[in-house]
Amino acid sequence: MAAEEMRQMADAAGLAALISRASEAKSGKKRGLPPVEKWNPPFCGDIDMEIRADGTWFYMGTPIGRQPLVQLFSTVLRKDGDGKTYLVTPVEKVGIRVIDAPFVAVEMNASERDGRQVLTFRTNVGDVIEAGKDHPLRFPGHGPGHRKDSELKPYLHVRGRLEALVSRAVMYELVELGEVAEVAGRDMFVVRTGGETFPIMPVDELEAASR
């Protein structure tokens, strides 16, 4: 029992130290995010932190209820080439678990600029992202070679290798803005934003799903 209490105290102290370092990394960066992609600190192991599919952050099995703390941690997130996601400060890199995507797009606004539709998304941690060339949308699991009954789960590129899963409610709004266009010689159901065209699924697949 004493050993367990000591472990919990050590974990709590470690989290407090990590919060402090993340805060230091963010300080002075009010107009931008910390340059985590440029940092190459040593790997210090994994911590018991997890981002669930609905965007909820957990530490040691308990939800992190303070949104400002979640937002702070989100600014020092990085996904590396090994496919794993880390919290990165100038002095350390620690691994965390991500069940699906680290962010969730919870709101979308459709506007027009220079006669073109522009879709802007807000994530659960406050990022505002304009979908387009620099922040593409992708719709995995559809098209040739994929199961026709697979779930439609759009993702939006946020930064680095990090993406936001488009929430179900926003996904329905997004699909309402879809249209048919020819892509690589095939009729596709697509969505347009920022002058870019993003295929959602083949039209014949959409028609089959609608029957």
PDB file of C-alpha atoms in Angstrom:
ATOM      1  CA  MET A   1       0.000   0.000   0.000  1.00  0.00           C
ATOM      2  CA  ALA A   2       2.807   2.388   0.945  1.00  0.00           C
ATOM      3  CA  ALA A   3       4.618   1.547  -2.296  1.00  0.00           C
ATOM      4  CA  GLU A   4       1.478   2.315  -4.296  1.00  0.00           C
ATOM      5  CA  GLU A   5       1.018   5.651  -2.526  1.00  0.00           C
ATOM      6  CA  MET A   6       4.644   6.531  -3.175  1.00  0.00           C
ATOM      7  CA  ARG A   7       4.227   5.649  -6.856  1.00  0.00           C
ATOM      8  CA  GLN A   8       1.145   7.852  -7.118  1.00  0.00           C
ATOM      9  CA  MET A   9       2.949  10.717  -5.407  1.00  0.00           C
ATOM     10  CA  ALA A  10       5.883  10.299  -7.780  1.00  0.00           C
ATOM     11  CA  ASP A  11       3.540  10.247 -10.782  1.00  0.00           C
ATOM     12  CA  ALA A  12       1.777  13.376  -9.535  1.00  0.00           C
ATOM     13  CA  ALA A  13       5.109  15.119  -8.999  1.00  0.00           C
ATOM     14  CA  GLY A  14       6.226  14.045 -12.472  1.00  0.00           C
ATOM     15  CA  LEU A  15       3.057  15.443 -14.012  1.00  0.00           C
ATOM     16  CA  ALA A  16       3.482  18.714 -12.136  1.00  0.00           C
ATOM     17  CA  ALA A  17       7.042  18.994 -13.433  1.00  0.00           C
ATOM     18  CA  LEU A  18       5.887  18.243 -16.959  1.00  0.00           C
ATOM     19  CA  ILE A  19       3.180  20.911 -16.699  1.00  0.00           C
ATOM     20  CA  SER A  20       5.817  23.386 -15.570  1.00  0.00           C
ATOM     21  CA  ARG A  21       8.111  22.575 -18.494  1.00  0.00           C
ATOM     22  CA  ALA A  22       5.246  22.680 -20.984  1.00  0.00           C
ATOM     23  CA  SER A  23       4.260  26.068 -19.613  1.00  0.00           C
ATOM     24  CA  GLU A  24       7.826  27.306 -19.967  1.00  0.00           C
ATOM     25  CA  ALA A  25       7.931  26.034 -23.548  1.00  0.00           C
ATOM     26  CA  LYS A  26       4.701  27.896 -24.309  1.00  0.00           C
ATOM     27  CA  SER A  27       5.718  31.153 -22.579  1.00  0.00           C
ATOM     28  CA  GLY A  28       6.671  33.898 -24.964  1.00  0.00           C
ATOM     29  CA  LYS A  29       4.805  32.087 -27.770  1.00  0.00           C
ATOM     30  CA  LYS A  30       1.442  33.833 -27.359  1.00  0.00           C
ATOM     31  CA  ARG A  31       1.234  34.518 -31.072  1.00  0.00           C
ATOM     32  CA  GLY A  32       2.282  31.057 -32.109  1.00  0.00           C
ATOM     33  CA  LEU A  33       2.902  27.514 -31.013  1.00  0.00           C
ATOM     34  CA  PRO A  34       6.137  26.177 -29.524  1.00  0.00           C
ATOM     35  CA  PRO A  35       8.499  24.938 -32.270  1.00  0.00           C
ATOM     36  CA  VAL A  36       8.227  21.293 -31.188  1.00  0.00           C
ATOM     37  CA  GLU A  37       9.200  20.032 -34.653  1.00  0.00           C
ATOM     38  CA  LYS A  38      12.628  21.636 -34.197  1.00  0.00           C
ATOM     39  CA  TRP A  39      13.320  20.188 -30.771  1.00  0.00           C
ATOM     40  CA  ASN A  40      15.281  16.958 -30.349  1.00  0.00           C
ATOM     41  CA  PRO A  41      15.287  16.173 -26.622  1.00  0.00           C
ATOM     42  CA  PRO A  42      16.017  12.725 -25.173  1.00  0.00           C
ATOM     43  CA  PHE A  43      13.176  10.204 -24.877  1.00  0.00           C
ATOM     44  CA  CYS A  44      12.263   9.823 -21.206  1.00  0.00           C
ATOM     45  CA  GLY A  45       9.794   6.953 -21.459  1.00  0.00           C
ATOM     46  CA  ASP A  46       6.027   6.690 -21.639  1.00  0.00           C
ATOM     47  CA  ILE A  47       3.596   8.195 -19.161  1.00  0.00           C
ATOM     48  CA  ASP A  48       0.088   7.010 -18.293  1.00  0.00           C
ATOM     49  CA  MET A  49      -1.686   9.633 -20.371  1.00  0.00           C
ATOM     50  CA  GLU A  50      -4.267   8.842 -23.034  1.00  0.00           C
ATOM     51  CA  ILE A  51      -6.398  10.749 -25.519  1.00  0.00           C
ATOM     52  CA  ARG A  52      -9.647   8.901 -26.138  1.00  0.00           C
ATOM     53  CA  ALA A  53     -11.472   8.815 -29.473  1.00  0.00           C
ATOM     54  CA  ASP A  54     -13.886  11.528 -28.311  1.00  0.00           C
ATOM     55  CA  GLY A  55     -10.980  13.871 -27.550  1.00  0.00           C
ATOM     56  CA  THR A  56     -11.062  13.433 -23.766  1.00  0.00           C
ATOM     57  CA  TRP A  57      -7.648  13.422 -22.110  1.00  0.00           C
ATOM     58  CA  PHE A  58      -6.959  10.990 -19.263  1.00  0.00           C
ATOM     59  CA  TYR A  59      -4.082  10.808 -16.801  1.00  0.00           C
ATOM     60  CA  MET A  60      -3.705   7.614 -14.764  1.00  0.00           C
ATOM     61  CA  GLY A  61      -7.233   6.611 -15.769  1.00  0.00           C
ATOM     62  CA  THR A  62      -8.821   9.880 -14.624  1.00  0.00           C
ATOM     63  CA  PRO A  63     -10.154  12.536 -17.026  1.00  0.00           C
ATOM     64  CA  ILE A  64      -8.194  15.783 -17.033  1.00  0.00           C
ATOM     65  CA  GLY A  65     -11.020  18.162 -16.232  1.00  0.00           C
ATOM     66  CA  ARG A  66      -9.132  21.444 -16.573  1.00  0.00           C
ATOM     67  CA  GLN A  67      -9.495  22.585 -20.192  1.00  0.00           C
ATOM     68  CA  PRO A  68      -6.649  25.134 -19.948  1.00  0.00           C
ATOM     69  CA  LEU A  69      -4.347  22.275 -18.935  1.00  0.00           C
ATOM     70  CA  VAL A  70      -5.492  20.146 -21.865  1.00  0.00           C
ATOM     71  CA  GLN A  71      -4.936  23.102 -24.190  1.00  0.00           C
ATOM     72  CA  LEU A  72      -1.461  23.602 -22.755  1.00  0.00           C
ATOM     73  CA  PHE A  73      -0.500  19.964 -23.335  1.00  0.00           C
ATOM     74  CA  SER A  74      -1.958  20.106 -26.860  1.00  0.00           C
ATOM     75  CA  THR A  75       0.540  22.809 -27.823  1.00  0.00           C
ATOM     76  CA  VAL A  76       3.508  20.495 -27.152  1.00  0.00           C
ATOM     77  CA  LEU A  77       2.100  17.424 -28.911  1.00  0.00           C
ATOM     78  CA  ARG A  78       4.119  15.860 -31.708  1.00  0.00           C
ATOM     79  CA  LYS A  79       3.651  12.724 -33.772  1.00  0.00           C
ATOM     80  CA  ASP A  80       6.918  11.273 -35.027  1.00  0.00           C
ATOM     81  CA  GLY A  81       7.789   9.052 -37.947  1.00  0.00           C
ATOM     82  CA  ASP A  82       7.454   5.967 -35.758  1.00  0.00           C
ATOM     83  CA  GLY A  83       3.706   6.606 -35.624  1.00  0.00           C
ATOM     84  CA  LYS A  84       3.746   7.391 -31.906  1.00  0.00           C
ATOM     85  CA  THR A  85       2.606  10.615 -30.263  1.00  0.00           C
ATOM     86  CA  TYR A  86       4.681  12.482 -27.708  1.00  0.00           C
ATOM     87  CA  LEU A  87       4.625  15.476 -25.408  1.00  0.00           C
ATOM     88  CA  VAL A  88       7.789  17.394 -26.279  1.00  0.00           C
ATOM     89  CA  THR A  89       9.623  20.144 -24.414  1.00  0.00           C
ATOM     90  CA  PRO A  90      13.164  21.405 -25.022  1.00  0.00           C
ATOM     91  CA  VAL A  91      14.494  18.997 -22.378  1.00  0.00           C
ATOM     92  CA  GLU A  92      12.394  15.825 -22.690  1.00  0.00           C
ATOM     93  CA  LYS A  93      10.093  13.737 -24.848  1.00  0.00           C
ATOM     94  CA  VAL A  94       7.511  11.420 -23.266  1.00  0.00           C
ATOM     95  CA  GLY A  95       5.150   9.041 -25.019  1.00  0.00           C
ATOM     96  CA  ILE A  96       1.372   9.059 -24.604  1.00  0.00           C
ATOM     97  CA  ARG A  97      -1.426   6.913 -26.041  1.00  0.00           C
ATOM     98  CA  VAL A  98      -3.820   8.214 -28.690  1.00  0.00           C
ATOM     99  CA  ILE A  99      -6.794   5.986 -29.459  1.00  0.00           C
ATOM    100  CA  ASP A 100      -7.743   7.664 -32.738  1.00  0.00           C
ATOM    101  CA  ALA A 101      -6.700  11.252 -33.472  1.00  0.00           C
ATOM    102  CA  PRO A 102      -5.319  13.692 -30.896  1.00  0.00           C
ATOM    103  CA  PHE A 103      -7.868  16.369 -31.785  1.00  0.00           C
ATOM    104  CA  VAL A 104     -11.557  16.464 -32.692  1.00  0.00           C
ATOM    105  CA  ALA A 105     -13.091  19.005 -35.077  1.00  0.00           C
ATOM    106  CA  VAL A 106     -16.216  20.097 -33.220  1.00  0.00           C
ATOM    107  CA  GLU A 107     -17.431  23.025 -35.308  1.00  0.00           C
ATOM    108  CA  MET A 108     -17.369  24.061 -38.968  1.00  0.00           C
ATOM    109  CA  ASN A 109     -18.099  27.307 -40.764  1.00  0.00           C
ATOM    110  CA  ALA A 110     -18.686  27.575 -44.511  1.00  0.00           C
ATOM    111  CA  SER A 111     -17.896  30.923 -46.118  1.00  0.00           C
ATOM    112  CA  GLU A 112     -16.906  32.260 -49.526  1.00  0.00           C
ATOM    113  CA  ARG A 113     -13.746  33.981 -50.671  1.00  0.00           C
ATOM    114  CA  ASP A 114     -13.112  35.111 -54.239  1.00  0.00           C
ATOM    115  CA  GLY A 115     -16.056  33.009 -55.381  1.00  0.00           C
ATOM    116  CA  ARG A 116     -14.702  29.852 -53.733  1.00  0.00           C
ATOM    117  CA  GLN A 117     -16.045  27.960 -50.755  1.00  0.00           C
ATOM    118  CA  VAL A 118     -13.858  28.009 -47.659  1.00  0.00           C
ATOM    119  CA  LEU A 119     -14.431  25.590 -44.780  1.00  0.00           C
ATOM    120  CA  THR A 120     -13.023  26.575 -41.413  1.00  0.00           C
ATOM    121  CA  PHE A 121     -12.979  24.166 -38.461  1.00  0.00           C
ATOM    122  CA  ARG A 122     -12.571  24.605 -34.715  1.00  0.00           C
ATOM    123  CA  THR A 123     -11.039  21.805 -32.682  1.00  0.00           C
ATOM    124  CA  ASN A 124     -11.828  20.747 -29.141  1.00  0.00           C
ATOM    125  CA  VAL A 125      -8.639  22.451 -27.934  1.00  0.00           C
ATOM    126  CA  GLY A 126      -9.318  25.758 -29.668  1.00  0.00           C
ATOM    127  CA  ASP A 127      -7.334  25.461 -32.903  1.00  0.00           C
ATOM    128  CA  VAL A 128      -8.995  27.220 -35.846  1.00  0.00           C
ATOM    129  CA  ILE A 129      -8.046  25.518 -39.101  1.00  0.00           C
ATOM    130  CA  GLU A 130      -8.948  26.523 -42.650  1.00  0.00           C
ATOM    131  CA  ALA A 131      -9.143  23.382 -44.756  1.00  0.00           C
ATOM    132  CA  GLY A 132      -7.319  23.562 -48.062  1.00  0.00           C
ATOM    133  CA  LYS A 133      -3.918  22.938 -49.598  1.00  0.00           C
ATOM    134  CA  ASP A 134      -1.981  23.335 -46.344  1.00  0.00           C
ATOM    135  CA  HIS A 135      -4.613  21.582 -44.230  1.00  0.00           C
ATOM    136  CA  PRO A 136      -6.174  18.852 -46.364  1.00  0.00           C
ATOM    137  CA  LEU A 137      -9.196  16.727 -45.555  1.00  0.00           C
ATOM    138  CA  ARG A 138      -8.983  12.987 -46.014  1.00  0.00           C
ATOM    139  CA  PHE A 139     -11.628  10.300 -46.036  1.00  0.00           C
ATOM    140  CA  PRO A 140      -9.930   6.929 -45.420  1.00  0.00           C
ATOM    141  CA  GLY A 141     -11.694   3.643 -45.939  1.00  0.00           C
ATOM    142  CA  HIS A 142     -13.497   4.511 -49.163  1.00  0.00           C
ATOM    143  CA  GLY A 143     -12.746   3.957 -52.810  1.00  0.00           C
ATOM    144  CA  PRO A 144     -11.164   1.033 -54.692  1.00  0.00           C
ATOM    145  CA  GLY A 145      -9.869  -1.736 -52.453  1.00  0.00           C
ATOM    146  CA  HIS A 146     -11.917  -0.739 -49.429  1.00  0.00           C
ATOM    147  CA  ARG A 147     -15.039  -2.228 -47.925  1.00  0.00           C
ATOM    148  CA  LYS A 148     -18.134  -0.432 -49.141  1.00  0.00           C
ATOM    149  CA  ASP A 149     -19.762  -0.628 -45.709  1.00  0.00           C
ATOM    150  CA  SER A 150     -16.850   0.981 -43.877  1.00  0.00           C
ATOM    151  CA  GLU A 151     -17.647   3.938 -41.649  1.00  0.00           C
ATOM    152  CA  LEU A 152     -17.131   7.425 -43.032  1.00  0.00           C
ATOM    153  CA  LYS A 153     -14.565   9.112 -40.768  1.00  0.00           C
ATOM    154  CA  PRO A 154     -13.103  12.343 -42.139  1.00  0.00           C
ATOM    155  CA  TYR A 155      -9.826  13.710 -40.806  1.00  0.00           C
ATOM    156  CA  LEU A 156      -8.402  17.219 -41.022  1.00  0.00           C
ATOM    157  CA  HIS A 157      -4.678  17.940 -41.016  1.00  0.00           C
ATOM    158  CA  VAL A 158      -3.832  20.289 -38.155  1.00  0.00           C
ATOM    159  CA  ARG A 159      -0.037  20.547 -38.002  1.00  0.00           C
ATOM    160  CA  GLY A 160       2.991  18.328 -38.384  1.00  0.00           C
ATOM    161  CA  ARG A 161       1.654  14.764 -38.446  1.00  0.00           C
ATOM    162  CA  LEU A 162      -1.267  15.643 -36.168  1.00  0.00           C
ATOM    163  CA  GLU A 163      -4.849  15.384 -37.346  1.00  0.00           C
ATOM    164  CA  ALA A 164      -8.330  16.072 -36.033  1.00  0.00           C
ATOM    165  CA  LEU A 165     -11.109  13.546 -36.359  1.00  0.00           C
ATOM    166  CA  VAL A 166     -14.188  15.355 -37.690  1.00  0.00           C
ATOM    167  CA  SER A 167     -16.977  14.749 -35.187  1.00  0.00           C
ATOM    168  CA  ARG A 168     -20.082  12.939 -36.380  1.00  0.00           C
ATOM    169  CA  ALA A 169     -22.266  16.051 -36.147  1.00  0.00           C
ATOM    170  CA  VAL A 170     -19.778  18.112 -38.168  1.00  0.00           C
ATOM    171  CA  MET A 171     -19.322  15.234 -40.607  1.00  0.00           C
ATOM    172  CA  TYR A 172     -23.019  15.420 -41.509  1.00  0.00           C
ATOM    173  CA  GLU A 173     -22.685  19.162 -42.135  1.00  0.00           C
ATOM    174  CA  LEU A 174     -19.634  18.502 -44.291  1.00  0.00           C
ATOM    175  CA  VAL A 175     -21.393  15.860 -46.396  1.00  0.00           C
ATOM    176  CA  GLU A 176     -24.294  18.274 -46.984  1.00  0.00           C
ATOM    177  CA  LEU A 177     -21.811  20.487 -48.855  1.00  0.00           C
ATOM    178  CA  GLY A 178     -20.635  17.654 -51.099  1.00  0.00           C
ATOM    179  CA  GLU A 179     -21.060  17.536 -54.860  1.00  0.00           C
ATOM    180  CA  VAL A 180     -20.270  15.255 -57.775  1.00  0.00           C
ATOM    181  CA  ALA A 181     -17.094  15.843 -59.777  1.00  0.00           C
ATOM    182  CA  GLU A 182     -14.843  13.802 -62.020  1.00  0.00           C
ATOM    183  CA  VAL A 183     -11.566  12.834 -60.374  1.00  0.00           C
ATOM    184  CA  ALA A 184      -8.985  10.816 -62.316  1.00  0.00           C
ATOM    185  CA  GLY A 185     -11.636   9.754 -64.808  1.00  0.00           C
ATOM    186  CA  ARG A 186     -14.141   8.590 -62.198  1.00  0.00           C
ATOM    187  CA  ASP A 187     -17.276  10.248 -60.864  1.00  0.00           C
ATOM    188  CA  MET A 188     -16.642  11.052 -57.216  1.00  0.00           C
ATOM    189  CA  PHE A 189     -18.597  12.633 -54.408  1.00  0.00           C
ATOM    190  CA  VAL A 190     -16.311  15.459 -53.276  1.00  0.00           C
ATOM    191  CA  VAL A 191     -16.128  18.520 -51.073  1.00  0.00           C
ATOM    192  CA  ARG A 192     -14.386  21.710 -52.138  1.00  0.00           C
ATOM    193  CA  THR A 193     -12.606  24.202 -49.907  1.00  0.00           C
ATOM    194  CA  GLY A 194      -9.936  26.814 -50.442  1.00  0.00           C
ATOM    195  CA  GLY A 195      -9.672  26.006 -54.135  1.00  0.00           C
ATOM    196  CA  GLU A 196      -8.934  22.333 -53.439  1.00  0.00           C
ATOM    197  CA  THR A 197     -11.104  19.300 -54.169  1.00  0.00           C
ATOM    198  CA  PHE A 198     -11.158  16.434 -51.689  1.00  0.00           C
ATOM    199  CA  PRO A 199     -12.785  13.143 -52.795  1.00  0.00           C
ATOM    200  CA  ILE A 200     -15.107  11.554 -50.256  1.00  0.00           C
ATOM    201  CA  MET A 201     -16.154   8.395 -52.089  1.00  0.00           C
ATOM    202  CA  PRO A 202     -17.085   7.118 -55.576  1.00  0.00           C
ATOM    203  CA  VAL A 203     -20.583   8.106 -56.655  1.00  0.00           C
ATOM    204  CA  ASP A 204     -21.595   4.491 -57.269  1.00  0.00           C
ATOM    205  CA  GLU A 205     -20.588   3.632 -53.721  1.00  0.00           C
ATOM    206  CA  LEU A 206     -22.656   6.544 -52.407  1.00  0.00           C
ATOM    207  CA  GLU A 207     -25.672   5.466 -54.461  1.00  0.00           C
ATOM    208  CA  ALA A 208     -25.361   1.884 -53.226  1.00  0.00           C
ATOM    209  CA  ALA A 209     -25.200   3.085 -49.620  1.00  0.00           C
ATOM    210  CA  SER A 210     -28.315   5.197 -50.140  1.00  0.00           C
ATOM    211  CA  ARG A 211     -30.483   2.289 -51.267  1.00  0.00           C
TER     212      ARG A 211
END
